[in-house]
Short mmCIF file of C-alpha atoms in Angstrom, two decimals:
data_model
loop_
_atom_site.label_atom_id
_atom_site.label_comp_id
_atom_site.label_asym_id
_atom_site.label_seq_id
_atom_site.Cartn_x
_atom_site.Cartn_y
_atom_site.Cartn_z
CA UNK A 2 5.75 41.01 -38.59
CA UNK A 3 9.24 38.06 -37.35
CA UNK A 4 8.87 40.39 -33.69
CA UNK A 5 5.55 39.60 -33.59
CA UNK A 6 5.55 35.41 -34.54
CA UNK A 7 8.83 35.72 -32.28
CA UNK A 8 7.13 36.69 -29.17
CA UNK A 9 3.58 34.17 -30.46
CA UNK A 10 6.28 31.73 -29.89
CA UNK A 11 7.65 33.19 -26.48
CA UNK A 12 3.88 33.65 -24.93
CA UNK A 13 3.52 29.15 -26.21
CA UNK A 14 6.63 28.47 -24.73
CA UNK A 15 5.40 30.69 -20.97
CA UNK A 16 2.22 28.69 -21.81
CA UNK A 17 3.84 25.57 -21.57
CA UNK A 18 6.36 25.90 -19.60
CA UNK A 19 3.88 27.10 -16.55
CA UNK A 20 1.74 23.67 -17.38
CA UNK A 21 4.36 21.56 -17.25
CA UNK A 22 4.93 22.85 -13.81
CA UNK A 23 1.30 22.39 -13.75
CA UNK A 24 0.61 19.66 -14.09
CA UNK A 25 4.08 17.61 -12.51
CA UNK A 26 2.69 14.77 -10.21
CA UNK A 27 1.86 16.10 -6.76
CA UNK A 28 3.02 13.05 -5.66
CA UNK A 29 6.32 11.57 -7.46
CA UNK A 30 8.00 7.80 -6.66
CA UNK A 31 11.65 7.03 -7.45
CA UNK A 32 12.03 3.69 -8.13
CA UNK A 33 15.32 3.11 -9.50
CA UNK A 34 14.77 0.21 -11.31
CA UNK A 35 10.90 -1.05 -13.31
CA UNK A 36 10.07 -3.87 -11.54
CA UNK A 37 7.53 -6.57 -11.90
CA UNK A 38 6.42 -9.28 -9.89
CA UNK A 39 6.29 -13.06 -10.13
CA UNK A 40 3.47 -13.50 -7.48
CA UNK A 41 2.00 -16.73 -5.96
CA UNK A 42 0.10 -19.46 -3.25
CA UNK A 43 3.23 -21.95 -2.48
CA UNK A 44 2.80 -24.31 0.70
CA UNK A 45 5.44 -23.30 3.51
CA UNK A 46 7.11 -26.96 2.20
CA UNK A 47 8.17 -25.58 -0.87
CA UNK A 48 9.60 -22.21 1.42
CA UNK A 49 12.26 -24.65 3.32
CA UNK A 50 13.73 -25.01 0.19
CA UNK A 51 14.28 -21.61 -0.80
CA UNK A 52 17.30 -20.11 0.26
CA UNK A 53 17.48 -17.56 2.86
CA UNK A 54 14.66 -16.40 5.90
CA UNK A 55 11.35 -16.92 5.35
CA UNK A 56 9.08 -13.74 4.92
CA UNK A 57 12.18 -11.95 3.98
CA UNK A 58 12.94 -9.89 0.95
CA UNK A 59 16.99 -10.65 -0.01
CA UNK A 60 18.26 -9.97 -3.81
CA UNK A 61 18.92 -12.72 -5.61
CA UNK A 62 20.90 -14.04 -9.48
CA UNK A 63 19.03 -14.18 -12.04
CA UNK A 64 19.67 -17.63 -12.42
CA UNK A 65 18.46 -18.44 -8.53
CA UNK A 66 15.18 -16.44 -9.80
CA UNK A 67 14.72 -18.85 -12.77
CA UNK A 68 15.17 -21.55 -10.35
CA UNK A 69 13.05 -20.71 -7.99
CA UNK A 70 10.83 -19.86 -10.75
CA UNK A 71 10.38 -23.83 -11.83
CA UNK A 72 10.31 -24.72 -8.74
CA UNK A 73 6.51 -22.64 -8.09
CA UNK A 74 5.53 -24.05 -11.34
CA UNK A 75 6.53 -27.12 -10.43
CA UNK A 76 4.68 -27.47 -6.91
CA UNK A 77 1.70 -25.72 -8.25
CA UNK A 78 1.62 -29.08 -10.76
CA UNK A 79 2.40 -31.81 -8.35
CA UNK A 80 -0.90 -29.77 -5.58
CA UNK A 81 -3.59 -30.12 -8.22
CA UNK A 82 -5.79 -32.70 -6.69
CA UNK A 83 -4.62 -31.98 -3.45
CA UNK A 84 -6.26 -29.26 -1.17
CA UNK A 85 -2.90 -27.43 -1.06
CA UNK A 86 -2.60 -23.17 -1.30
CA UNK A 87 -0.02 -23.44 -4.86
CA UNK A 88 -1.68 -21.71 -6.86
CA UNK A 89 -0.87 -20.52 -10.69
CA UNK A 90 1.53 -17.26 -11.23
CA UNK A 91 0.23 -14.05 -11.35
CA UNK A 92 2.23 -11.47 -13.15
CA UNK A 93 1.95 -7.39 -11.85
CA UNK A 94 3.82 -4.47 -11.95
CA UNK A 95 5.91 -4.39 -8.86
CA UNK A 96 8.39 -2.25 -6.24
CA UNK A 97 7.78 -1.08 -2.83
CA UNK A 98 7.53 2.98 -4.46
CA UNK A 99 5.38 1.08 -7.50
CA UNK A 100 2.32 0.32 -5.36
CA UNK A 101 2.57 3.06 -3.14
CA UNK A 102 1.66 5.33 -6.37
CA UNK A 103 -0.19 3.69 -7.80
CA UNK A 104 -2.12 3.03 -4.95
CA UNK A 105 -2.07 6.98 -4.60
CA UNK A 106 -2.98 7.37 -8.32
CA UNK A 107 -5.90 4.43 -8.80
CA UNK A 108 -7.42 4.69 -5.37
CA UNK A 109 -7.26 8.19 -3.87
CA UNK A 110 -7.20 10.37 -6.85
CA UNK A 111 -3.95 12.24 -6.09
CA UNK A 112 -2.12 12.97 -8.73
CA UNK A 113 1.48 11.01 -8.88
CA UNK A 114 4.06 10.22 -11.28
CA UNK A 115 7.30 7.33 -10.98
CA UNK A 116 10.75 8.18 -11.65
CA UNK A 117 12.99 5.52 -12.96
CA UNK A 118 13.83 3.10 -15.82
CA UNK A 119 12.79 -0.21 -17.56
CA UNK A 120 14.20 -2.24 -20.46
CA UNK A 121 13.19 -2.27 -23.99
CA UNK A 122 11.09 -6.09 -22.51
CA UNK A 123 8.86 -7.87 -22.11
CA UNK A 124 8.27 -7.29 -19.21
CA UNK A 125 9.34 -3.43 -19.22
CA UNK A 126 6.15 -3.65 -21.16
CA UNK A 127 4.41 -4.88 -18.55
CA UNK A 128 5.29 -1.88 -16.45
CA UNK A 129 4.03 0.04 -18.48
CA UNK A 130 0.83 -0.70 -19.70
CA UNK A 131 0.15 -1.69 -16.32
CA UNK A 132 0.82 2.26 -14.41
CA UNK A 133 -0.43 4.29 -16.64
CA UNK A 134 -3.60 1.78 -16.96
CA UNK A 135 -3.81 3.12 -13.65
CA UNK A 136 -2.97 7.31 -14.56
CA UNK A 137 0.11 7.37 -13.12
CA UNK A 138 2.84 9.23 -14.87
CA UNK A 139 5.36 7.98 -16.81
CA UNK A 140 7.08 11.20 -18.91
CA UNK A 141 9.84 10.65 -16.13
CA UNK A 142 10.21 6.62 -16.98
CA UNK A 143 13.54 6.52 -18.68
CA UNK A 144 12.95 3.41 -22.05
CA UNK A 145 16.67 1.75 -21.94
CA UNK A 146 17.40 -1.37 -23.84
CA UNK A 147 17.77 -4.03 -21.74
CA UNK A 148 16.08 -6.31 -18.55
CA UNK A 149 14.01 -5.35 -16.35
CA UNK A 150 13.91 -6.66 -12.82
CA UNK A 151 11.49 -9.08 -11.43
CA UNK A 152 10.25 -10.24 -7.96
CA UNK A 153 9.33 -13.53 -6.83
CA UNK A 154 6.36 -12.72 -4.49
CA UNK A 155 5.76 -15.92 -2.34
CA UNK A 156 2.78 -16.21 -0.46
CA UNK A 157 1.80 -18.47 2.52
CA UNK A 158 -0.72 -20.04 4.00
CA UNK A 159 -0.28 -17.31 6.28
CA UNK A 160 -0.74 -14.30 3.64
CA UNK A 161 2.77 -13.76 4.96
CA UNK A 162 5.30 -12.79 1.91
CA UNK A 163 8.44 -14.36 1.57
CA UNK A 164 10.46 -11.86 -1.24
CA UNK A 165 12.59 -12.29 -3.99
CA UNK A 166 14.09 -9.28 -5.69
CA UNK A 167 16.35 -10.52 -8.94
CA UNK A 168 17.75 -6.59 -9.95
CA UNK A 169 21.22 -7.71 -11.31
CA UNK A 170 21.88 -6.27 -14.90
CA UNK A 171 18.60 -5.15 -15.57
CA UNK A 172 18.83 -1.33 -16.29
CA UNK A 173 18.28 1.89 -13.51
CA UNK A 174 18.80 5.61 -13.96
CA UNK A 175 21.25 6.84 -12.48
CA UNK A 176 22.42 9.45 -10.54
CA UNK A 177 23.64 11.49 -12.44
CA UNK A 178 20.80 11.16 -15.07
CA UNK A 179 18.36 12.58 -12.67
CA UNK A 180 17.10 16.22 -13.48
CA UNK A 181 16.42 19.04 -11.34
CA UNK A 182 13.02 19.59 -14.06
CA UNK A 183 12.32 16.03 -12.72
CA UNK A 184 10.58 17.47 -9.55
CA UNK A 185 10.06 20.66 -10.83
CA UNK A 186 5.98 21.43 -9.40
CA UNK A 187 6.09 18.64 -7.28
CA UNK A 188 4.77 18.33 -3.78
CA UNK A 189 5.96 15.05 -1.71
CA UNK A 190 9.26 12.47 -3.23
CA UNK A 191 8.85 9.12 -2.33
CA UNK A 192 11.13 6.41 -1.99
CA UNK A 193 12.70 3.49 -0.22
CA UNK A 194 15.51 2.73 1.23
CA UNK A 195 17.97 0.59 -0.86
CA UNK A 196 22.63 0.79 -0.21
CA UNK A 197 22.22 -0.85 -4.57
CA UNK A 198 20.02 2.80 -5.45
CA UNK A 199 21.35 4.57 -1.88
CA UNK A 200 24.16 7.47 -4.99
CA UNK A 201 20.67 7.68 -6.85
CA UNK A 202 18.56 8.26 -3.81
CA UNK A 203 20.69 10.45 -1.97
CA UNK A 204 21.10 12.82 -5.66
CA UNK A 205 16.87 12.81 -5.82
CA UNK A 206 17.14 14.31 -2.18
CA UNK A 207 18.76 16.73 -3.39
CA UNK A 208 17.52 17.95 -6.11
CA UNK A 209 13.86 16.54 -4.66
CA UNK A 210 15.19 19.65 -1.86
CA UNK A 211 16.15 22.23 -3.83
CA UNK A 212 12.74 21.78 -5.92
CA UNK A 213 11.31 22.23 -2.33
CA UNK A 214 10.38 18.55 -2.70
CA UNK A 215 9.26 16.68 0.42
CA UNK A 216 10.39 13.70 1.84
CA UNK A 217 8.88 10.05 2.75
CA UNK A 218 11.61 7.19 2.85
CA UNK A 219 9.89 3.16 3.58
CA UNK A 220 12.16 0.63 5.35
CA UNK A 221 12.35 -1.16 3.10
CA UNK A 222 13.07 -4.77 5.14
CA UNK A 223 14.58 -5.67 8.37
CA UNK A 224 17.77 -7.78 6.55
CA UNK A 225 18.57 -4.21 4.53
CA UNK A 226 17.99 -2.50 8.06
CA UNK A 227 20.92 -4.74 9.79
CA UNK A 228 22.91 -4.79 7.33
CA UNK A 229 23.02 -1.27 6.54
CA UNK A 230 22.65 0.56 9.36
CA UNK A 231 24.58 2.39 9.09
CA UNK A 232 24.07 5.04 6.33
CA UNK A 233 20.90 4.14 6.73
CA UNK A 234 21.22 6.63 10.81
CA UNK A 235 22.79 8.96 7.61
CA UNK A 236 19.94 9.63 5.80
CA UNK A 237 17.79 9.56 8.62
CA UNK A 238 20.39 12.61 10.78
CA UNK A 239 20.61 14.74 7.61
CA UNK A 240 17.44 15.84 8.76
CA UNK A 241 16.03 14.82 4.47
CA UNK A 242 13.57 12.93 6.01
CA UNK A 243 10.24 14.27 6.64
CA UNK A 244 8.49 10.70 6.87
CA UNK A 245 9.53 7.38 7.75
CA UNK A 246 8.03 4.13 7.77
CA UNK A 247 8.80 1.18 9.22
CA UNK A 248 7.25 -2.10 9.71
CA UNK A 249 7.16 -3.45 13.13
CA UNK A 250 10.21 -6.55 12.45
CA UNK A 251 12.74 -2.90 10.64
CA UNK A 252 12.07 -0.38 13.15
CA UNK A 253 13.39 -3.70 15.83
CA UNK A 254 15.59 -3.88 14.13
CA UNK A 255 16.94 -0.34 14.28
CA UNK A 256 16.80 -0.52 17.75
CA UNK A 257 18.91 -3.69 17.98
CA UNK A 258 21.29 -3.85 21.32
CA UNK A 259 19.00 -1.16 22.50
CA UNK A 260 17.35 -1.15 26.19
CA UNK A 261 14.46 -0.58 24.51
CA UNK A 262 13.35 -1.92 21.03
CA UNK A 263 9.83 -1.73 20.98
CA UNK A 264 7.39 0.25 18.36
CA UNK A 265 7.06 2.83 20.87
CA UNK A 266 10.63 3.57 21.35
CA UNK A 267 11.39 2.99 17.75
CA UNK A 268 8.53 5.89 16.60
CA UNK A 269 10.27 7.86 19.08
CA UNK A 270 13.47 8.00 17.95
CA UNK A 271 13.33 8.14 14.81
CA UNK A 272 10.29 11.22 15.09
CA UNK A 273 13.65 12.68 16.30
CA UNK A 274 14.35 13.25 12.63
CA UNK A 275 11.48 12.91 10.78
CA UNK A 276 8.84 15.28 10.88
CA UNK A 277 6.81 12.30 10.79
CA UNK A 278 7.06 8.86 12.29
CA UNK A 279 4.90 6.12 11.48
CA UNK A 280 5.93 2.11 13.06
CA UNK A 281 2.62 -0.39 10.94
CA UNK A 282 2.05 -3.46 13.58
CA UNK A 283 0.53 -5.39 10.89
CA UNK A 284 -3.13 -6.96 11.73
CA UNK A 285 -2.59 -4.83 15.28
CA UNK A 286 -3.07 -1.20 13.41
CA UNK A 287 -0.01 1.71 13.62
CA UNK A 288 1.27 3.90 15.93
CA UNK A 289 2.48 7.55 14.61
CA UNK A 290 4.47 11.18 15.56
CA UNK A 291 3.58 14.18 14.65
CA UNK A 292 5.64 17.04 16.11
CA UNK A 293 4.52 16.65 20.03
CA UNK A 294 1.10 13.73 18.62
CA UNK A 295 2.00 10.42 19.55
CA UNK A 296 -0.80 8.10 18.47
CA UNK A 297 -1.79 4.77 18.34
CA UNK A 298 -4.80 3.40 15.68
CA UNK A 299 -5.84 0.03 15.68
CA UNK A 300 -6.27 -1.94 12.52
CA UNK A 301 -9.59 -1.89 10.35
CA UNK A 302 -12.56 -4.16 9.37
CA UNK A 303 -13.09 -7.70 9.56
CA UNK A 304 -10.29 -7.67 6.43
CA UNK A 305 -8.56 -11.66 7.38
CA UNK A 306 -4.86 -11.30 4.76
CA UNK A 307 -4.76 -14.02 1.79
CA UNK A 308 -1.79 -11.71 0.64
CA UNK A 309 0.68 -9.56 2.94
CA UNK A 310 1.84 -8.19 -0.43
CA UNK A 311 1.97 -4.32 -0.93
CA UNK A 312 0.35 -3.88 3.04
CA UNK A 313 2.68 -1.40 4.09
CA UNK A 314 3.00 0.26 0.52
CA UNK A 315 -0.78 0.73 0.37
CA UNK A 316 -0.83 1.55 3.72
CA UNK A 317 1.90 4.60 3.16
CA UNK A 318 -0.42 5.20 -0.01
CA UNK A 319 -3.05 5.89 2.79
CA UNK A 320 -1.47 7.73 4.70
CA UNK A 321 -0.14 10.18 2.51
CA UNK A 322 -2.96 10.40 0.85
CA UNK A 323 -4.29 12.03 4.45
CA UNK A 324 -1.44 14.01 5.52
CA UNK A 325 -1.91 16.17 2.04
CA UNK A 326 -5.16 16.01 2.34
CA UNK A 327 -4.17 18.56 5.67
CA UNK A 328 -6.22 15.41 7.49
CA UNK A 329 -4.66 15.60 12.04
CA UNK A 330 -2.79 11.95 12.98
CA UNK A 331 -4.96 9.83 13.90
CA UNK A 332 -6.88 10.19 11.39
CA UNK A 333 -3.98 9.90 8.43
CA UNK A 334 -3.59 6.88 9.78
CA UNK A 335 -6.98 5.05 9.64
CA UNK A 336 -7.51 5.79 6.66
CA UNK A 337 -3.54 3.87 6.54
CA UNK A 338 -5.18 1.59 8.27
CA UNK A 339 -7.71 0.94 5.74
CA UNK A 340 -6.07 0.46 2.00
CA UNK A 341 -3.45 -1.03 3.91
CA UNK A 342 -6.42 -3.38 4.53
CA UNK A 343 -8.11 -3.98 1.38
CA UNK A 344 -4.79 -4.69 -0.72
CA UNK A 345 -4.31 -8.03 1.68
CA UNK A 346 -7.61 -9.32 0.63
CA UNK A 347 -6.32 -10.51 -2.87
CA UNK A 348 -3.01 -11.65 -4.62
CA UNK A 349 -0.17 -9.24 -5.56
CA UNK A 350 0.18 -5.17 -4.58
CA UNK A 351 -2.22 -3.73 -7.16
CA UNK A 352 -6.06 -3.21 -5.08
CA UNK A 353 -8.72 -4.67 -7.48
CA UNK A 354 -11.92 -2.43 -7.78
CA UNK A 355 -13.92 -4.89 -5.62
CA UNK A 356 -11.70 -3.75 -2.91
CA UNK A 357 -11.45 0.00 -3.66
CA UNK A 358 -14.94 -0.55 -2.68
CA UNK A 359 -14.68 -2.31 0.33
CA UNK A 360 -11.80 0.91 1.70
CA UNK A 361 -14.54 3.03 0.84
CA UNK A 362 -16.67 1.69 2.41
CA UNK A 363 -14.27 1.28 5.59
CA UNK A 364 -13.78 5.26 5.29
CA UNK A 365 -17.28 6.29 5.59
CA UNK A 366 -17.92 3.58 8.34
CA UNK A 367 -14.70 5.69 9.82
CA UNK A 368 -16.50 9.32 9.38
CA UNK A 369 -13.59 9.68 6.99
CA UNK A 370 -13.09 11.62 4.27
CA UNK A 371 -13.10 9.71 0.86
CA UNK A 372 -11.60 11.07 -2.25
CA UNK A 373 -13.59 13.34 -4.84
CA UNK A 374 -15.51 11.43 -7.65
CA UNK A 375 -13.93 8.23 -6.59
#
C-alpha cells in the first residue's frame, strides 16, 4: 500500500514536472527591475529645463525624478488654459522588455513571461496588476522588500520621447538568484542592453543557452551604446546573441568613427554576429538581414505619432511573432512595422484594444497572418 502510494505520488510529481515544462512561457523577458512609467505630454520649453540630451534615456537619482515630476505637474497646471500640449501624467507598467512581452501576450497571443523583481510598494503592485491582466506569466517575478523602479517619459508635440529612468535603490533580481528552472521549456529570451545589468544579463544568457533558448537583444539607447560600447561588442562577439534590434541612432553610434555609419552598414555589422539583425528607421520603416537575405520595408499605415514611447519595443513584439510563426523575413518586418505603428497612436508603451484592432486590420490589408482567435 505504501509502495503503491509512493508510486502514485511519484507519478503525480512527474506529471506535474512535465506540465511545468509544457506550460513554460514560449518567450521569456529578462527585466531585472520591474518598472513603472509616468508618461505625460510636455512642451519643448520644459525639456530644456531637464538635464541631459533631449530624446535620450539617462538614469537619474530619486531626487531628480521627483524634481522632474514636480516640473511636469506645475507645467501641466500652468498650461490648463492655453493651447499647449501638456497633459496629466499617465501611469502604467513599463520598461522596454515588459512592453515587448506584454505586446506578445496581449496582442499576439504568444505565451510570455517576465524574469525580474518588483518591490512591495504601490508601484510594484501596479506593475503586477497591469502585466497579469495582459496574460503575462509572473511566476518568475520575485517580490522583494523595497522600492520598484520608476521612469518619467516626457513626450513632446512631435511625439518624440525623452526618458529619465530612476533605478537607484530599486529592487532587482541578482545574477546568483537566477535558476536553470527559470528558463527550462522556453524557446526565446528577450533582453535589453544595460551596463548596470551586465552581470545578470550574462548569467541569464549562460543559463538560457544551456537550455537551448535563442536570445534577442535590444541596444537600449544611443547613450548606452556610446558610453559602454566595448562590453556591448564583447556580448555580440560571444556568438550568443541570435537576434539584435537597434534604432537608427543606436546603429549610428555603434559604427561611430567608421567610414560608413549608415543603417545598412550597421545591419551588415550586426549580421556578422547574429542570425537576425534589424535596424528600425522610425517613420521610414526598417532594414533587416537574416542569413544572406537583406530587406528594407516601409512603415505601414498612416499612423500619426502621438507618442513614440514603446515603438521599438512593440516592433520587437511583432518581429518576434513573425519569427516564432516561421514567416519570411519581409513579413516579420511588416508585422513589426504594424505593431510598432499601433503603440504610437496613444500615450505610453501599452497598446489599447482599439489600436490592436487597428493593427489587425493593417495586417489583413498586407495579407499577413493575424493571431488566432484575436
